[in-house]
Coordinates of C-alpha atoms in Angstrom, one line a residue:
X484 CA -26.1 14.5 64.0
X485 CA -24.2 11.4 62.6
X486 CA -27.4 10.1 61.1
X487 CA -27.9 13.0 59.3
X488 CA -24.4 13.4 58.2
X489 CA -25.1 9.8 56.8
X490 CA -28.8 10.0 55.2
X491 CA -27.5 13.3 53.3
X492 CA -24.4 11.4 52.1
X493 CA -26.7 8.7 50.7
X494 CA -28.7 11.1 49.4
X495 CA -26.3 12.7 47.1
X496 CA -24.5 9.1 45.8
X497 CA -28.0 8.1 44.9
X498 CA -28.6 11.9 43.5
X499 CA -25.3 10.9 41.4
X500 CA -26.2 7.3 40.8
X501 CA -29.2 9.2 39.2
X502 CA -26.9 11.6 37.2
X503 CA -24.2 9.4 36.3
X504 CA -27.0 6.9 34.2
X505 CA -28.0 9.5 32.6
X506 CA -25.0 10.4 31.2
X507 CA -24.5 6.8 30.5
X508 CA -27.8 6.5 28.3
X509 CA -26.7 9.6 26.6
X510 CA -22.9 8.6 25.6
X511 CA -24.4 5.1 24.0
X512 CA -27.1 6.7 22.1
X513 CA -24.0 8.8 20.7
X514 CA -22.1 5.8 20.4
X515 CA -24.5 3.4 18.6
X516 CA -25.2 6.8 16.0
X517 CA -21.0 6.5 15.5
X518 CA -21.6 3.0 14.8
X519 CA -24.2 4.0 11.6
X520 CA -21.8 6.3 11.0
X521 CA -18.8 4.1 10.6
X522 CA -21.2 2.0 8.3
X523 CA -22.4 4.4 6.1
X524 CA -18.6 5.1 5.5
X525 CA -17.4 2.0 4.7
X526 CA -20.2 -0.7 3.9
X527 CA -23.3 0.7 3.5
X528 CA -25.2 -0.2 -0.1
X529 CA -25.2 3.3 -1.9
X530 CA -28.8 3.6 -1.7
X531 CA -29.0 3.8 1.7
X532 CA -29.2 6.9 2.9
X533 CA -32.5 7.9 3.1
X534 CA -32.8 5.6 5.6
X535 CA -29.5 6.6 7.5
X536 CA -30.6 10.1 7.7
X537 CA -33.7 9.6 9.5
X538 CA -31.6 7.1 11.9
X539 CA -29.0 9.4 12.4
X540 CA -31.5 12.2 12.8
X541 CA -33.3 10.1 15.3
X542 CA -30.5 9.3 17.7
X543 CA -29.7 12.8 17.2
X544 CA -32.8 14.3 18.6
X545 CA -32.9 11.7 21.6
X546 CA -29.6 12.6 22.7
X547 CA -30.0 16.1 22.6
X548 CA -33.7 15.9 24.3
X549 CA -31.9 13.7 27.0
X550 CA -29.1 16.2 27.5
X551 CA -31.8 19.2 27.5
X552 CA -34.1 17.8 29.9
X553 CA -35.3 20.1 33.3
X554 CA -34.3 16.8 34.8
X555 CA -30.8 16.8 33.5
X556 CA -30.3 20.6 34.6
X557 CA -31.6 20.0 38.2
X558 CA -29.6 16.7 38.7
X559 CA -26.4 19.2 37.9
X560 CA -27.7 21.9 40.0
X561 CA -28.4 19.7 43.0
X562 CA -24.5 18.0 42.2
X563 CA -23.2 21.6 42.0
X564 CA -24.3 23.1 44.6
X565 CA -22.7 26.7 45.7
X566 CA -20.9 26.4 42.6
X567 CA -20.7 30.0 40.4
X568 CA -20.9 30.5 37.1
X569 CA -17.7 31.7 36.9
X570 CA -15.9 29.0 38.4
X571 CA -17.8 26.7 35.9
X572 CA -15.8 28.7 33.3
X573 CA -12.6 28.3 34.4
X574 CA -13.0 24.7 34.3
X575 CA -14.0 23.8 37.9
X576 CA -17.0 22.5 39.9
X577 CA -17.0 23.2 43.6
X578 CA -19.1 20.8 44.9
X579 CA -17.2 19.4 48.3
X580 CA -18.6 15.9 48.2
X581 CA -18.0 14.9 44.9
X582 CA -14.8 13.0 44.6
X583 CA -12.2 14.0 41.9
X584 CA -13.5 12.1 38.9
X585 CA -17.0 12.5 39.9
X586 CA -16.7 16.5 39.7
X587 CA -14.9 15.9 36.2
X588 CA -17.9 14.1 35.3
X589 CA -19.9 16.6 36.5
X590 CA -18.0 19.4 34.9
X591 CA -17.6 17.8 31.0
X592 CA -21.5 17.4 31.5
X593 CA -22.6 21.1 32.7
X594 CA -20.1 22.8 29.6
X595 CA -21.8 20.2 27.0
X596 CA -25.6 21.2 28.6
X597 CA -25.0 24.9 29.1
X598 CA -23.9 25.1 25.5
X599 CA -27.0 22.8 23.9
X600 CA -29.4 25.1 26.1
X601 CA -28.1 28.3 25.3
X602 CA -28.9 27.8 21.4
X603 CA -32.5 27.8 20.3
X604 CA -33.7 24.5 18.5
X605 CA -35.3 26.6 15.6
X606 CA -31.4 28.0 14.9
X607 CA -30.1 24.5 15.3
X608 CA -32.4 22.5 13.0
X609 CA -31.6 25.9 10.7
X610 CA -27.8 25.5 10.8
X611 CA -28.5 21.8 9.9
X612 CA -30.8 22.1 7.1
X613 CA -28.4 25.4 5.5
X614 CA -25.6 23.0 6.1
X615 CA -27.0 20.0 4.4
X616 CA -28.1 22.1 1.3
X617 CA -24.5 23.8 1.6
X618 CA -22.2 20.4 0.7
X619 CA -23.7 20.3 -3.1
X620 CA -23.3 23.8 -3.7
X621 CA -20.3 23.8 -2.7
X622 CA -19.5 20.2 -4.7
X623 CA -20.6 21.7 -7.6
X624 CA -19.1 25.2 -7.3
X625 CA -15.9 23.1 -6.9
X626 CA -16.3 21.0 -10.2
X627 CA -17.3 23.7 -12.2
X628 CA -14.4 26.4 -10.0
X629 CA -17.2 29.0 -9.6
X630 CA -16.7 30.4 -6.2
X631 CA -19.8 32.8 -6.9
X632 CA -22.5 29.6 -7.0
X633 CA -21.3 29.1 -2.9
X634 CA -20.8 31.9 -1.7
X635 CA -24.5 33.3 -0.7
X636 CA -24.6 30.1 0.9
X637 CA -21.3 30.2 3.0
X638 CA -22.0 33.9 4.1
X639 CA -25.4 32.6 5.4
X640 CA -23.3 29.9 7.2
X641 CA -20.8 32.4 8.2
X642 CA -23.8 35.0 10.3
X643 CA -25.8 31.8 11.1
X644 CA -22.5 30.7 13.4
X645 CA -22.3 34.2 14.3
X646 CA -25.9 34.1 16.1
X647 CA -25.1 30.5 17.3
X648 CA -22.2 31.5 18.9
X649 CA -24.0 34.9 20.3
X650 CA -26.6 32.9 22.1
X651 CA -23.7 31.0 24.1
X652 CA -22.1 34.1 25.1
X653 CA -22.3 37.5 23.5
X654 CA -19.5 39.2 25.3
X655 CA -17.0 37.1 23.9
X656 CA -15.3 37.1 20.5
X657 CA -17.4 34.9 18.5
X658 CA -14.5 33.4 16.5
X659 CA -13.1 31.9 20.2
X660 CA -17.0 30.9 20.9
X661 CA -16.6 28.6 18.0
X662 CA -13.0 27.7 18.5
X663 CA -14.1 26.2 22.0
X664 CA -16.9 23.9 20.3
X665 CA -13.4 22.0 19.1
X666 CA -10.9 23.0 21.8
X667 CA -12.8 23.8 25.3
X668 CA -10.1 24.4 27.4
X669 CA -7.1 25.9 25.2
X670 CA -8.0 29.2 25.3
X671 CA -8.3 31.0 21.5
X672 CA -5.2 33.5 22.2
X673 CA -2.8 30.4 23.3
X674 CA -3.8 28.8 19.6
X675 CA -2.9 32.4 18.0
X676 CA 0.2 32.4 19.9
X677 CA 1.5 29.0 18.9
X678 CA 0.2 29.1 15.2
X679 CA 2.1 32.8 15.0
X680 CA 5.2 31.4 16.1
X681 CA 5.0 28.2 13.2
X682 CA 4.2 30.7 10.5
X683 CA 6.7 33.2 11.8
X684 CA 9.9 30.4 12.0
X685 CA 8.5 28.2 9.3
X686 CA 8.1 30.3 6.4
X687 CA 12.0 31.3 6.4
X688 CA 12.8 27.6 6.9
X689 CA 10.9 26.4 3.6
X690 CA 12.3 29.1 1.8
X691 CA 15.8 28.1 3.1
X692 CA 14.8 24.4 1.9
X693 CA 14.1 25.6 -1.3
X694 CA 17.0 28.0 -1.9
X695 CA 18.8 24.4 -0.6
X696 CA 21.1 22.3 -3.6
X697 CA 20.1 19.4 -1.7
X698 CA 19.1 16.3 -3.6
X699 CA 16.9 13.8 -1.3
X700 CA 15.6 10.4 -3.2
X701 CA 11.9 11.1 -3.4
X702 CA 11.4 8.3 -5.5
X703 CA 11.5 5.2 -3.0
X704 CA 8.5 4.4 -3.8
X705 CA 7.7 4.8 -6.9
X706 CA 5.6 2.1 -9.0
X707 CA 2.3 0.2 -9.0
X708 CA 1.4 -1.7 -5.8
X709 CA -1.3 -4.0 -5.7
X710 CA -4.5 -3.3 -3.5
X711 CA -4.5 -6.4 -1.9
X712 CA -0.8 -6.6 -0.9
X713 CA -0.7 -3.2 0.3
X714 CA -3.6 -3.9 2.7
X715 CA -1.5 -6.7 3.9
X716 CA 1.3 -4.3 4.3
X717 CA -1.4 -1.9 6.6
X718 CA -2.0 -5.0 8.5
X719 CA 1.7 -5.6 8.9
X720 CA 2.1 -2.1 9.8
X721 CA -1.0 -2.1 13.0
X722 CA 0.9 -5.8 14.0
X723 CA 4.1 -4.0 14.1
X724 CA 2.6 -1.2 15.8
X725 CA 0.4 -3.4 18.9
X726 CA -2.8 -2.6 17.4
X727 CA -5.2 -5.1 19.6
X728 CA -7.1 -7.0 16.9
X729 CA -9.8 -8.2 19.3
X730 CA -10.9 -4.8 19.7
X731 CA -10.7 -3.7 16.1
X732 CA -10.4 -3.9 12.6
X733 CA -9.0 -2.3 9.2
X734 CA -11.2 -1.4 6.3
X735 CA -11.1 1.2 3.7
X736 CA -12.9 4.6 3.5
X737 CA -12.3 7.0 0.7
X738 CA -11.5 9.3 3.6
X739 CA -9.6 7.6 6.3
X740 CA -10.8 7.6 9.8
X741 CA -10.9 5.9 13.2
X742 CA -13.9 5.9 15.6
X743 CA -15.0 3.8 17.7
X744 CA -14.8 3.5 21.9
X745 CA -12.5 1.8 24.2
X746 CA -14.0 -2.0 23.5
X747 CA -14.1 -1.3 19.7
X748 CA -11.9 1.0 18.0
X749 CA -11.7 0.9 13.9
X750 CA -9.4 2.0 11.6
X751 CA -9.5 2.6 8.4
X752 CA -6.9 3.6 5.8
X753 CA -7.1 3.9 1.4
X754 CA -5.1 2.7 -0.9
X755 CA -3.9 4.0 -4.1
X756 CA -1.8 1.8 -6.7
X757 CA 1.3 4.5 -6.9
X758 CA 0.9 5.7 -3.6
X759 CA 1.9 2.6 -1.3
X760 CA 3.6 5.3 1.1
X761 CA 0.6 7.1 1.4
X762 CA -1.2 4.6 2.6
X763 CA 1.8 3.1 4.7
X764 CA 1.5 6.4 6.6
X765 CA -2.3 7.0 6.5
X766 CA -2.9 3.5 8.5
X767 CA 0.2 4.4 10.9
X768 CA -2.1 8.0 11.3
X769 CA -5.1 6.0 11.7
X770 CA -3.8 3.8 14.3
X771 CA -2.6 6.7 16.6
X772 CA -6.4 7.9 16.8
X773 CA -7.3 4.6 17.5
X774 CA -4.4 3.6 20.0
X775 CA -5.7 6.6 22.3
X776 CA -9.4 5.6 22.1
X777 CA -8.1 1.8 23.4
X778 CA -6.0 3.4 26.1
X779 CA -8.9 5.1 27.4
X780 CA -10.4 3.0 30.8
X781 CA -12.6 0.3 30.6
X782 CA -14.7 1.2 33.7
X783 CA -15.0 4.4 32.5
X784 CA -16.9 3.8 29.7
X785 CA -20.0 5.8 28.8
X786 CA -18.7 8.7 30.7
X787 CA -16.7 11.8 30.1
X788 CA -13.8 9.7 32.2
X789 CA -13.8 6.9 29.4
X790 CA -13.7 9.4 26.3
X791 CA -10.7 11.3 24.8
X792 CA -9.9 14.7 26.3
X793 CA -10.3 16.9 22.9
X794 CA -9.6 17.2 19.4
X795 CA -5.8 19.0 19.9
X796 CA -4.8 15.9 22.2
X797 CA -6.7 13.3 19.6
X798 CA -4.6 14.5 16.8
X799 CA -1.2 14.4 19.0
X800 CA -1.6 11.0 19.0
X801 CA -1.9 10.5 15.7
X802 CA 0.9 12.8 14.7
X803 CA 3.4 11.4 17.0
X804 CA 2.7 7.7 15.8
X805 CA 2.6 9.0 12.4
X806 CA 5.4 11.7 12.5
X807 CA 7.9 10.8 15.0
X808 CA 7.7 7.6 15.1
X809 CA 6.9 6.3 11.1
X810 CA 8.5 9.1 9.4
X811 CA 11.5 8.4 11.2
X812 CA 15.2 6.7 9.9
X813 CA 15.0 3.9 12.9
X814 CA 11.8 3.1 11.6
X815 CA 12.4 2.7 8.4
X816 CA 15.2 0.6 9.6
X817 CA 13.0 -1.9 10.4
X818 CA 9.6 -1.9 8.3
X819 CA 11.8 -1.7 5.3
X820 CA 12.4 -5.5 5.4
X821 CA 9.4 -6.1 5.8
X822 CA 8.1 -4.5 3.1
X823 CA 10.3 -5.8 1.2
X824 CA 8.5 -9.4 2.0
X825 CA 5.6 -8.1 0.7
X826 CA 7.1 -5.9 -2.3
X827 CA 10.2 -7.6 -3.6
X828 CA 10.8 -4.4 -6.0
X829 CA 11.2 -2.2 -3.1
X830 CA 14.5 -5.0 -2.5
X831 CA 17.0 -1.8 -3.5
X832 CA 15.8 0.4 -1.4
X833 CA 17.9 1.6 1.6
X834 CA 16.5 2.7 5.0
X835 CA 17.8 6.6 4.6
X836 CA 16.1 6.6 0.9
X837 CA 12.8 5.1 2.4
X838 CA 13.3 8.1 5.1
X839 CA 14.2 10.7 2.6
X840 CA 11.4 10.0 0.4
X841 CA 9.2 9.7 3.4
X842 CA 10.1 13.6 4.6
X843 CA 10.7 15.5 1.3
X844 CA 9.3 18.6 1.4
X845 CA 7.0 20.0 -1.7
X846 CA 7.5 23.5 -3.2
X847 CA 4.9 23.8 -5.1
X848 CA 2.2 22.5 -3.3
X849 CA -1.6 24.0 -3.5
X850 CA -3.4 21.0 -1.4
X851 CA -3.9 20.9 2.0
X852 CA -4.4 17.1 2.1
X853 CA -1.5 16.4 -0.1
X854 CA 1.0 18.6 1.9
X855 CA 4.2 17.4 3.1
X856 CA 4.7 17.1 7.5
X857 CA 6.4 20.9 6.9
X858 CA 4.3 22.9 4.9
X859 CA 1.0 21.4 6.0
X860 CA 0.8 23.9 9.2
X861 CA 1.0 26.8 6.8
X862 CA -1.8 25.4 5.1
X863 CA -3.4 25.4 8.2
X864 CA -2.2 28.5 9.7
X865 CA -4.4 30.5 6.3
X866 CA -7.5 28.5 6.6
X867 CA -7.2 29.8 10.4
X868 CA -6.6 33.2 9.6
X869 CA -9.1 33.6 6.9
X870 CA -12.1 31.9 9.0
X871 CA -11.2 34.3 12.3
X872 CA -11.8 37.5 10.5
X873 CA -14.6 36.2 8.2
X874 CA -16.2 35.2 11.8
X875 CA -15.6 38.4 13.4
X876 CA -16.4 40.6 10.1
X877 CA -13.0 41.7 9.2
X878 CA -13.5 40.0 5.8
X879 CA -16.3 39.5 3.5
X880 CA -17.3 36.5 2.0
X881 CA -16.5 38.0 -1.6
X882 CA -13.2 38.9 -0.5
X883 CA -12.1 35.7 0.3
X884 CA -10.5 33.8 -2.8
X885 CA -8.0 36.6 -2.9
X886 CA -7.4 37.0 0.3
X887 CA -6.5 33.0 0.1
X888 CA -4.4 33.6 -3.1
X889 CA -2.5 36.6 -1.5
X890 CA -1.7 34.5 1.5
X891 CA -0.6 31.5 -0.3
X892 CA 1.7 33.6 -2.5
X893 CA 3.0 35.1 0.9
X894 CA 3.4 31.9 3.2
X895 CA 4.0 29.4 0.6
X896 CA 5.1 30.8 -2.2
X897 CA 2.8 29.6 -4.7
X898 CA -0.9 31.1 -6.2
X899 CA -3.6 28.8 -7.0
X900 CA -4.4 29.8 -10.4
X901 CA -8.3 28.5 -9.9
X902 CA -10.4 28.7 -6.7
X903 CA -11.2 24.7 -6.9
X904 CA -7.2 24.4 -5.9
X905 CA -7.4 27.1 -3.6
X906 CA -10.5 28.4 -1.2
X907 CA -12.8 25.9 -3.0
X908 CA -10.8 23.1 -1.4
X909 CA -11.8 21.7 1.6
X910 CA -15.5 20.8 2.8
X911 CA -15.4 21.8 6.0
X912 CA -16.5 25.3 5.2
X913 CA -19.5 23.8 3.8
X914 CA -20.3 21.6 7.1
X915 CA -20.2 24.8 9.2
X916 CA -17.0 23.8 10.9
X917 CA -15.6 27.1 11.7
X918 CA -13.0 26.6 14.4
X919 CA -11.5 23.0 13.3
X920 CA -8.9 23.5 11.4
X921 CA -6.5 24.9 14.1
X922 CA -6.8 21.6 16.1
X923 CA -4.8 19.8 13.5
X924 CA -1.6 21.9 14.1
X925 CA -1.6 22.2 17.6
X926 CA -1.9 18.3 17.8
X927 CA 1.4 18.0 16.0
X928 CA 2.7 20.6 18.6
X929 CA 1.9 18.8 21.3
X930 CA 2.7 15.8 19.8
X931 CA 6.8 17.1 19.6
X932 CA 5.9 17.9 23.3
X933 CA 4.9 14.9 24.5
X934 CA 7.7 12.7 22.5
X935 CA 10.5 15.0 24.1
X936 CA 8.7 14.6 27.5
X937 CA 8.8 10.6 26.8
X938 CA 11.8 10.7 25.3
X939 CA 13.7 12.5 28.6
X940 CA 11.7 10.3 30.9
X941 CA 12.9 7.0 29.4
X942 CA 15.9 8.0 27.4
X943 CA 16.0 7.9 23.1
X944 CA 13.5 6.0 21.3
X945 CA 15.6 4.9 18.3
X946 CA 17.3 1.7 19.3
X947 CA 13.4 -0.1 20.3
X948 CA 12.0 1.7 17.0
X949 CA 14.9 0.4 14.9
X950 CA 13.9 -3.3 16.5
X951 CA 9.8 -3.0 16.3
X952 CA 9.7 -2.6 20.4
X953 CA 7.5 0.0 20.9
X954 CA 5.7 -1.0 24.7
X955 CA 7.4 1.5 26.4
X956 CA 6.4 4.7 24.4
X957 CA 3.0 3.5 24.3
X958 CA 3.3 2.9 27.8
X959 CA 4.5 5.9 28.7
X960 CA 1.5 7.8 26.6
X961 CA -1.4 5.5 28.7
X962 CA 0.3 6.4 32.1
X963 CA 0.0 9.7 31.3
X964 CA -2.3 10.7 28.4
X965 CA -4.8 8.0 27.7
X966 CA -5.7 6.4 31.3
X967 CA -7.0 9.9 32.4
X968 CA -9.8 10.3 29.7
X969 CA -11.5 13.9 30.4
X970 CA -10.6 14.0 34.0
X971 CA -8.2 16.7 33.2
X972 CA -9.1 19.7 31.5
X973 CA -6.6 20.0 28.4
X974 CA -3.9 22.4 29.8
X975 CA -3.6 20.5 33.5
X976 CA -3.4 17.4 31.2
X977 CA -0.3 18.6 29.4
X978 CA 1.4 20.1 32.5
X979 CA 0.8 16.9 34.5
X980 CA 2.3 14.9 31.2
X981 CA 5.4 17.1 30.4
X982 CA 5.8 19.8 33.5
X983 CA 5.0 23.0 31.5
X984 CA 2.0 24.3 29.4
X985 CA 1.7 23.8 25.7
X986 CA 4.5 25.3 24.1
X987 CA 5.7 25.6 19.7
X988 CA 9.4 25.1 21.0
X989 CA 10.1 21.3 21.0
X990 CA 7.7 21.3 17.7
X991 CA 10.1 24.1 16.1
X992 CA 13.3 22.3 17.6
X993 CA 12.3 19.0 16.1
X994 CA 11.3 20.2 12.5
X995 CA 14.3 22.7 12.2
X996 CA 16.6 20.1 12.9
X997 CA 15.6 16.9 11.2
X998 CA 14.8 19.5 7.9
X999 CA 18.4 20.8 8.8
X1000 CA 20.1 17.8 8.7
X1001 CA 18.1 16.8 5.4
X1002 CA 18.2 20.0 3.1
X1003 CA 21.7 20.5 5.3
X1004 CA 20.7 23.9 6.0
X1005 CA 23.4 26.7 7.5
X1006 CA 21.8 28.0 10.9
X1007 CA 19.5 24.8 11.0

């Protein structure tokens, strides 16, 4: 009976053994593609792209046939066991032999292959193909602010996601199909909940800021800055920071971005010649991304337990580094001198005008990419809105730009007076991405979550900000974030990190009172 016992426990960690390099082959083929990828960004001659394509298209298609594979499905079936479908869907597997991170492993793996194999390859390769053909339509539609030349080609887009999203499951609201390509495990109406409650308290707080007599310095940092010394400042900023230089590097990107795995994770940043606190901020952004992907376990590498959870935790890095920490007075306390090293024209500025001019808030901003830490979640909140009934046929296509207009007017108070500044704006529409946006403000929620969870844990932040010692935050988010890769589904992750479920109210409490204290709002 023993021997049995033991022969059928050696026959599952080889069955394992089995699955696990599998999963392994597939994450590097993944990886090396993000490598092209990082090149074509940032090095690659201009004429290379034919050739990218076909790479890229190539490492693609073996990933995906790898995934796909009978031999993949019965590797997970043999794994799974008893398990039900149903218990798949809420996040579990059941198998009783599997340890902890093995059944994480197992469960990451049997959402990403239930999802590939539920969509035919012919609808796939057409989403692609309508995409690819999409971004110069809408490029040019944009340049010439002719909303009519994209929009046959974003309401094809728009019922091709529909039938993608009915082949994964066609009982459920196809808007929170999509949503979960970006955000698996926070469910659709927890994101409508918390982006209700920022438009609900936010709109009345910009409207108090601008009704405010207030008068912040916004002009800190005014002037031309050369591109060399500000990308000296960036790399004063990441040493500042503990950004390990022996796993990666700073370059530029006319979009800045940060990719890369746990042994190599790059940043890069852009720099403009009036905008050195643009790009003072952008790298600090940049660096959050990659700070999580360096946190995440070596020997976990090349499995779900070695990559970052989801896009709502990604972005809560980079917002806290970004937000709480380098938008903050003690900060400013201490980079100012040493930007002043590097920019002896910045010598009369003071620490509270480098903050001020760091968190002004914009009242007459159209841009999402341009917005201020404040308004930008409105901005996000109407791209969310708009996308969620287009998806579930509650809007057309044609009525979109005014739809966008109205709600502008509404949330913001400001109407685009052309479509290229308002629904023309943002590419993402054209890449398909239906279901992205929200992730970006329920990253800065958590984000406020996480930094008052840290921050009651280990007491106030400010005195080590103020002196560049920032080991123990970071410390504090790799204990409990970053060592724990996918292991955690997203909502166990947040409760294990701050002992309650994702929540607006430290977000709300943390905006409304530093924008209080600035615009020295009554009630605030």
């Amino acid at each position: 009976m023993a021997t049995d016992q033991a022969q059928s426990d050696a026959s599952e960690a080889d069955t394992y053994d089995q699955f696990e390099e599998r999963v392994r082959r597939i994450s590097n083929v993944g990886n090396a593609a993000g490598i092209l990828q990082w090149d074509q960004e940032v090095v690659m001659p201009d004429e290379g792209t034919p050739a990218r394509a076909q790479q890229l298209s190539t490492l693609s298609s073996i990933s995906h046939e790898l995934l796909t594979a009978d031999e993949t499905g019965e590797l997970l079936a043999d794994l799974e066991g008893e398990t039900t479908a149903s218990s798949r869907e809420d996040g579990e597997t059941a198998s009783t032999d599997l340890d902890e991170e093995e059944t994480a492993v197992v469960r990451e793996t049997r959402r990403q292959y239930d999802r590939e194999t539920s969509v035919p390859q012919d609808l796939v390769e057409e989403i692609s193909a309508t995409a690819s053909n999409a971004h110069p339509k809408w490029k040019q539609a944009r340049a010439e602010d002719d909303f009519d030349h994209f929009a046959p080609t974003l309401e094809k887009l728009v019922d091709l996601k529909r039938e993608y999203a009915n082949h994964i499951d066609p009982d459920a609201d196809p808007y929170a199909v999509l949503f979960a390509d970006y955000e698996p495990y926070i469910d659709l109406e927890t994101a409508e909940r918390v982006l209700e409650r920022l438009r609900e308290n936010l709109v009345p707080l910009i409207d108090a800021i601008d009704d405010s007599d207030a008068e912040l310095t916004t002009d800190a940092f005014a002037g031309q800055f050369d591109d060399d010394d500000q990308e000296a400042l960036a790399r004063d900023v990441l040493d500042s920071l503990g950004y390990d230089w022996d796993r990666g590097r700073l370059d530029t990107a006319p979009h800045p971005f940060s990719s890369g795995t746990q042994f190599d994770a790059r940043v890069t940043t852009r720099f403009e010649e009036d905008d050195l606190l643009g790009s003072i901020t952008s790298t600090i952004h940049e660096f959050g991304h990659a700070n999580y992907t360096l946190g995440l376990p070596d020997e976990g590498y090349g499995t779900p337990l070695g990559e970052a959870r989801d896009l709502s935790v990604h972005e809560s890095q980079s917002r806290l580094w970004e937000n709480h920490v380098g938008r903050s007075r003690p900060f400013w306390e201490h980079f100012l001198p040493i930007a002043r090293e590097r920019f002896p024209e910045l010598e009369d500025v003071t620490p509270d005008e480098a903050y001020e001019s760091a968190n002004q808030v914009y009242d007459d901003n159209l841009i999402r990419v341009e917005a201020d830490e404040l308004t930008y979640h409105l901005h996000i909140v109407i791209r969310f809105e708009i996308e969620r009934d287009l998806i579930r046929g509650d809007l057309e296509v044609s009525e979109v730009p005014e739809v966008w207009n109205d709600k502008y007017e509404e949330y913001l108070g400001v109407r685009p007076e052309t479509d290229a500044e308002g629904c023309l704006q943002d590419i993402h529409w054209s890449h398909g991405d239906f279901g992205y946006f929200s992730t970006y403000s329920l990253g800065s929620v958590l984000a406020a979550q996480l930094y008052t969870a840290a921050d009651a844990d280990l007491g106030e932040f400010d005195d080590q900000i103020r002196e560049g010692e920032f080991d123990e935050l970071n410390g504090w988010l790799r204990e409990n974030i970053h060592q724990h890769g996918k292991r955690y589904v997203t909502p166990d992750l947040i409760e294990n990190a701050t002992g309650e479920g994702l929540t607006a109210d430290y977000f709300l409490e943390y905006v409304e009172s530093k924008y209080g204290d600035l615009y020295d709002l009554d009630g605030y």
